Tab-separated table of C-alpha atoms in Angstrom:
chain	number	residue	atom	x	y	z
I	1	GLU	CA	31.453	115.573	23.043
I	2	ARG	CA	29.083	112.658	23.562
I	3	SER	CA	31.857	110.170	22.755
I	4	ALA	CA	34.233	111.940	25.143
I	5	ARG	CA	31.683	111.745	27.952
I	6	GLU	CA	31.063	108.087	27.215
I	7	ALA	CA	34.828	107.449	27.313
I	8	GLU	CA	35.083	109.214	30.672
I	9	GLY	CA	32.285	107.022	32.004
I	10	LEU	CA	34.078	103.921	30.766
I	11	GLN	CA	37.309	105.034	32.433
I	12	ALA	CA	35.436	105.385	35.716
I	13	GLU	CA	33.920	101.932	35.190
I	14	ILE	CA	37.369	100.450	34.518
I	15	ARG	CA	38.749	101.955	37.748
I	16	ARG	CA	35.761	100.653	39.720
I	17	LEU	CA	36.139	97.183	38.225
I	18	GLN	CA	39.882	97.152	38.894
I	19	GLU	CA	39.261	97.913	42.563
I	20	ALA	CA	36.631	95.176	42.727
I	21	GLU	CA	38.975	92.735	40.990
I	22	LEU	CA	41.685	93.271	43.600
I	23	LYS	CA	39.253	92.409	46.401
I	24	LYS	CA	38.413	89.028	44.867
I	25	PRO	CA	40.531	85.910	45.484
I	26	LYS	CA	43.224	85.188	42.889
I	27	GLY	CA	42.253	82.481	40.436
I	28	SER	CA	38.558	82.666	41.277
I	29	ASN	CA	35.878	82.666	38.584
I	30	ALA	CA	34.551	85.965	39.911
I	31	ARG	CA	37.951	87.595	39.474
I	32	GLU	CA	38.248	86.203	35.941
I	33	GLU	CA	34.788	87.542	35.055
I	34	THR	CA	35.714	90.956	36.408
I	35	SER	CA	38.935	90.852	34.402
I	36	GLU	CA	36.926	90.127	31.252
I	37	GLN	CA	34.609	93.058	32.016
I	38	ILE	CA	37.665	95.304	32.329
I	39	LYS	CA	38.950	94.123	28.954
I	40	GLU	CA	35.566	94.734	27.308
I	41	ALA	CA	35.376	98.249	28.735
I	42	PHE	CA	38.946	98.909	27.562
I	43	TYR	CA	38.126	97.783	24.012
I	44	ARG	CA	35.091	100.077	23.988
I	45	THR	CA	37.324	102.980	25.027
I	46	ARG	CA	39.666	102.165	22.126
I	47	SER	CA	36.829	102.415	19.596
I	48	LEU	CA	35.683	105.673	21.174
I	49	ASP	CA	39.248	106.982	21.017
I	50	ILE	CA	39.347	106.269	17.292
I	51	ARG	CA	35.995	108.011	16.811
I	52	ILE	CA	37.112	111.059	18.807
I	53	ARG	CA	40.382	111.310	16.862
I	54	ALA	CA	38.488	111.092	13.559
I	55	CYS	CA	36.180	113.925	14.644
I	56	LEU	CA	39.120	116.071	15.698
I	57	ASP	CA	40.906	115.442	12.405
I	58	ALA	CA	37.776	116.317	10.447
I	59	ALA	CA	37.259	119.510	12.449
I	60	ARG	CA	40.878	120.511	11.898
I	61	ASP	CA	40.657	119.866	8.143
I	62	LEU	CA	37.222	121.450	7.639
I	63	PRO	CA	38.420	125.031	6.987
I	64	GLU	CA	40.800	123.799	4.279
I	65	THR	CA	38.012	121.739	2.732
I	66	LEU	CA	35.624	124.702	2.690
I	67	ASP	CA	38.289	126.909	1.122
I	68	ALA	CA	38.840	124.263	-1.557
I	69	TYR	CA	35.090	124.156	-2.266
I	70	ASP	CA	35.046	127.940	-2.658
I	71	LYS	CA	37.951	127.807	-5.100
I	72	LEU	CA	36.297	124.963	-7.011
I	73	GLY	CA	33.074	126.965	-7.243
I	74	GLU	CA	34.979	129.981	-8.545
I	75	ALA	CA	36.716	127.805	-11.128
I	76	TRP	CA	33.398	126.360	-12.321
I	77	ASP	CA	31.910	129.857	-12.491
I	78	SER	CA	34.805	131.029	-14.629
I	79	VAL	CA	34.045	128.391	-17.292
I	80	ASN	CA	30.249	128.340	-16.942
I	81	PRO	CA	28.737	129.808	-20.121
I	82	PHE	CA	25.281	130.052	-18.480
I	83	LYS	CA	26.277	132.236	-15.510
I	84	ILE	CA	24.994	135.335	-17.314
I	85	PHE	CA	21.445	133.955	-16.910
I	86	ARG	CA	21.600	133.871	-13.101
């Protein structure tokens, strides 16, 4: 959620910078600097996008992982000669 909010903030920053860029004269240093700021913000959104996708994938796969751990625990219990002492 924190990454999603940060990405939304960066999208707003990109839009603001794009509007500011259009108001500056073409070929000026100020416009080039603003263009670079837009690119930096875009690259930060890309890394956040990757992080968000990884979290979503992990959340989607978590139930299967937990089920596998349960089955693994049952398998270990079935061959554990010391389980009678628990």
